[in-house]
Tab-separated table of C-alpha atoms in Angstrom:
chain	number	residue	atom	x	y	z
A	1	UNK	CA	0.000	0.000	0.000
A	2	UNK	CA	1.436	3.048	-0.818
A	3	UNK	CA	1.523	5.959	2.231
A	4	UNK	CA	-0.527	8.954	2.337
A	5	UNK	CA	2.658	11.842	1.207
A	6	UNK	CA	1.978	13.243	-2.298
A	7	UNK	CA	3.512	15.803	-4.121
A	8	UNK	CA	1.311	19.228	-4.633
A	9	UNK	CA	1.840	22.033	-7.020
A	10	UNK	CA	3.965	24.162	-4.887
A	11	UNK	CA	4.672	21.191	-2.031
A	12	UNK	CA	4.046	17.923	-0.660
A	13	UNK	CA	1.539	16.705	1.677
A	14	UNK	CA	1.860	14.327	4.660
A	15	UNK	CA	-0.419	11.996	7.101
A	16	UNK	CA	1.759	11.155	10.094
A	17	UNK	CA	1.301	9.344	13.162
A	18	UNK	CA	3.294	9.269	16.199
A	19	UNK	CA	3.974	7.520	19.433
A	20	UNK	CA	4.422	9.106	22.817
A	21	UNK	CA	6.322	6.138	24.702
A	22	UNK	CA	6.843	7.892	28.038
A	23	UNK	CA	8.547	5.013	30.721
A	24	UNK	CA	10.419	5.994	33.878
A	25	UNK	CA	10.126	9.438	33.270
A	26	UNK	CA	11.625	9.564	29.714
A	27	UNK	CA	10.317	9.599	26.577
A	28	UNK	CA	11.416	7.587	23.261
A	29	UNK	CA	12.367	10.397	20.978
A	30	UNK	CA	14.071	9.463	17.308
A	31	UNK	CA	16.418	11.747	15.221
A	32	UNK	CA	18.188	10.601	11.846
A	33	UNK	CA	21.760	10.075	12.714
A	34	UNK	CA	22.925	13.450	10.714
A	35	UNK	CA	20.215	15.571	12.247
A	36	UNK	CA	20.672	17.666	15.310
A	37	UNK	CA	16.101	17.219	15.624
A	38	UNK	CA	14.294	15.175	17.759
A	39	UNK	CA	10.937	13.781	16.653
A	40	UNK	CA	8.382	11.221	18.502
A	41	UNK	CA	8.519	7.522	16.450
A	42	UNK	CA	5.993	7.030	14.031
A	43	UNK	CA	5.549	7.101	10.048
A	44	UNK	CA	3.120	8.020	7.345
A	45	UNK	CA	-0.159	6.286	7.577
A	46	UNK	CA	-0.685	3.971	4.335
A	47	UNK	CA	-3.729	4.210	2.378
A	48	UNK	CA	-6.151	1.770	4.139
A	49	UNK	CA	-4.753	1.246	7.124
A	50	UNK	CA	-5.938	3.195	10.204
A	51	UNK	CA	-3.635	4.746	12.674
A	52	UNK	CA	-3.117	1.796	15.226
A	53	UNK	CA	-2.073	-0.375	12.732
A	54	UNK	CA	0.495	2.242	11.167
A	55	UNK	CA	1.864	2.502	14.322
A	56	UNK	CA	2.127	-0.933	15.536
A	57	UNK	CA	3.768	-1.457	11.918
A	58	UNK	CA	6.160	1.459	11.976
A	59	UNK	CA	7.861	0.362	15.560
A	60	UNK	CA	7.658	-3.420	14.496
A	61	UNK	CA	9.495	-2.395	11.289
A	62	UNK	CA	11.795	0.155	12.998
A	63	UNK	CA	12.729	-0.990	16.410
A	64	UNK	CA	11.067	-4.646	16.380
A	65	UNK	CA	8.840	-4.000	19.248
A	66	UNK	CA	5.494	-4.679	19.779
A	67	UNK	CA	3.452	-1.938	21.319
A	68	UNK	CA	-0.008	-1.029	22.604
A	69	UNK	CA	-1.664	1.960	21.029
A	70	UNK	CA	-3.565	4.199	23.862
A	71	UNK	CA	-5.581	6.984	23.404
A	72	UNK	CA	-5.421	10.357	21.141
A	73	UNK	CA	-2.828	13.139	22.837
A	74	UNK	CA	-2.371	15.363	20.768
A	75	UNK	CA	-3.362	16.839	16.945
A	76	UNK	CA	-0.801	18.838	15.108
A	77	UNK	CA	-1.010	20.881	11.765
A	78	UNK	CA	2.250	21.377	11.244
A	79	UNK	CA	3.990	23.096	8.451
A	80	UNK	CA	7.520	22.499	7.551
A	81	UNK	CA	10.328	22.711	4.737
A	82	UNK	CA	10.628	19.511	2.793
A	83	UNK	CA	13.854	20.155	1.163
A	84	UNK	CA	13.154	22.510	-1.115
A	85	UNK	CA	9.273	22.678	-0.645
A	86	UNK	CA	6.904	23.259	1.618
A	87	UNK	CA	5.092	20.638	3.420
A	88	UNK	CA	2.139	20.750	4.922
A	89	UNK	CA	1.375	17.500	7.768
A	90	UNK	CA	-1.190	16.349	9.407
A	91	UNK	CA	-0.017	14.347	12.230
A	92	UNK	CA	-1.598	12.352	15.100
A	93	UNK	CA	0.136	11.645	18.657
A	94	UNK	CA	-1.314	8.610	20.213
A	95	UNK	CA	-0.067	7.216	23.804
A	96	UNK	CA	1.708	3.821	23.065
A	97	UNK	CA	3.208	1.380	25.546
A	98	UNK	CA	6.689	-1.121	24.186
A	99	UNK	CA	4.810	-4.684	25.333
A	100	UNK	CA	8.154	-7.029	24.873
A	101	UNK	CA	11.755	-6.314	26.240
A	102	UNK	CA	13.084	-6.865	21.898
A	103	UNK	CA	15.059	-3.136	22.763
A	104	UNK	CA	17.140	-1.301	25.230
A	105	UNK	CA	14.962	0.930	27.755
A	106	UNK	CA	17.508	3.107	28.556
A	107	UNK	CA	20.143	5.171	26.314
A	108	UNK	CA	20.207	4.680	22.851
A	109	UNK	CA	20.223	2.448	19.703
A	110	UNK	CA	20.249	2.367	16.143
A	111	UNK	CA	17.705	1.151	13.686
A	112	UNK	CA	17.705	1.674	9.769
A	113	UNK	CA	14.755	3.318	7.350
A	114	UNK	CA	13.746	4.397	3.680
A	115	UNK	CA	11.751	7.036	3.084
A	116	UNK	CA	11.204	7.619	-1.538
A	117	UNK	CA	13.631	5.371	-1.638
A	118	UNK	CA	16.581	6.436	0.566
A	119	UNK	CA	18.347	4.324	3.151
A	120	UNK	CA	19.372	6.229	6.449
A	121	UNK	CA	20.114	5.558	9.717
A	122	UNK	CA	17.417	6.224	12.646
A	123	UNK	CA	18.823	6.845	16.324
A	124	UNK	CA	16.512	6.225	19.159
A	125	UNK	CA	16.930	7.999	22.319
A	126	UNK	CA	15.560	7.293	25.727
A	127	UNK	CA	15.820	11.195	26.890
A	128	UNK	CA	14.439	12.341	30.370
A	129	UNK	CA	11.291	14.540	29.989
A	130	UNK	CA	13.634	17.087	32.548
A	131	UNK	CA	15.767	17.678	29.477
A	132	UNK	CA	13.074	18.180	26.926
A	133	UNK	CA	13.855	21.906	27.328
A	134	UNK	CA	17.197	21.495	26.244
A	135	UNK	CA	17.399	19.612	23.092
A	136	UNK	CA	15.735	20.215	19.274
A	137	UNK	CA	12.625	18.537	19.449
A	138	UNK	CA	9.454	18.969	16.964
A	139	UNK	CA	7.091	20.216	18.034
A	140	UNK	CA	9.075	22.612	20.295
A	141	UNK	CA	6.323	22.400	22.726
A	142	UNK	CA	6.545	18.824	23.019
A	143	UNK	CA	7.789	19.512	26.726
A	144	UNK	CA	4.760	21.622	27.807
A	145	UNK	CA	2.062	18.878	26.348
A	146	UNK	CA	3.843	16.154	28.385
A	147	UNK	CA	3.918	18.266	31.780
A	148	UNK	CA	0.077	18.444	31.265
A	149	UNK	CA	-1.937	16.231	32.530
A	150	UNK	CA	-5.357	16.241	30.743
A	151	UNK	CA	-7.996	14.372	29.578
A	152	UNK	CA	-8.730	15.942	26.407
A	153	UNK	CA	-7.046	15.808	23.193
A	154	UNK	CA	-4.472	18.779	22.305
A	155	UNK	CA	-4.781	20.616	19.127
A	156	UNK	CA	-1.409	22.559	18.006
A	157	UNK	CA	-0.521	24.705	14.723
A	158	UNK	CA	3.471	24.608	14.086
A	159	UNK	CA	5.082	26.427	11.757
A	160	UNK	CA	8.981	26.039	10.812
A	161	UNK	CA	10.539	28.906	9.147
């Protein structure tokens, strides 16, 4: 099935979801290996599936882990450059929990991925929510969401210039 990220006139278009894995006060963040940015694990939703299955299939293909897929956190529009063009994503967070001990829970390891056909090098990151502040991380307000306690969904609007 091919994923929902089409080029536009004038830009692409992307359907994201994400996990927020939060364990012993730290969250999972990923970041390709030659990028300073942080971003919460997930991948483009592929045409048919819904977003539970794209994201038990993303961190089965990524990390090999099998995960539990909560609730809806948070909803971001989020508007970015795609190499030369802008992008404009849709993505969802959902609350997942790792349910097997297949990686590290601490530190960090290394996992490979393609995206239109490119092979790169993924580094996952156990980082301490404490420290959130301190690193690159999209969305920059990741720390505030996850300080919150709250029992409605969160609807954000970021825009990278």
């Amino acid at each position: 099935m091919a994923d929902i990220l089409f080029k536009m006139n004038g830009g692409m278009f992307s359907y994201r979801v994400a996990g927020v894995c939060v364990q012993n006060g730290k969250v999972l963040l990923q970041k390709p290996s030659n990028d300073d940015g942080y971003a919460f694990p997930g991948g483009h939703v592929a045409f048919g599936e819904t977003n539970a299955e794209t994201l038990r299939r993303e961190f089965k293909e990524e990390i090999y882990a099998d995960i539990t897929v909560g609730e809806l956190k948070w909803v971001g529009e989020i508007f970015f450059p795609w190499g030369e063009q802008p992008c404009h994503q849709i993505c969802l967070y959902y609350q997942v929990e790792i349910q097997n001990d297949s990686i590290p829970m601490d530190g960090m390891f290394l996992a490979k991925e393609q995206l239109e056909g490119r092979n790169f090098i993924l580094e996952f990151h156990w980082i301490p929510i404490a420290q959130l502040k301190k690193i690159k991380i999209y969305p920059e307000n990741a720390y505030e969401f996850l300080s919150v306690s709250s029992n409605h969904v969160q609807h954000f609007v970021y825009r990278q210039e």
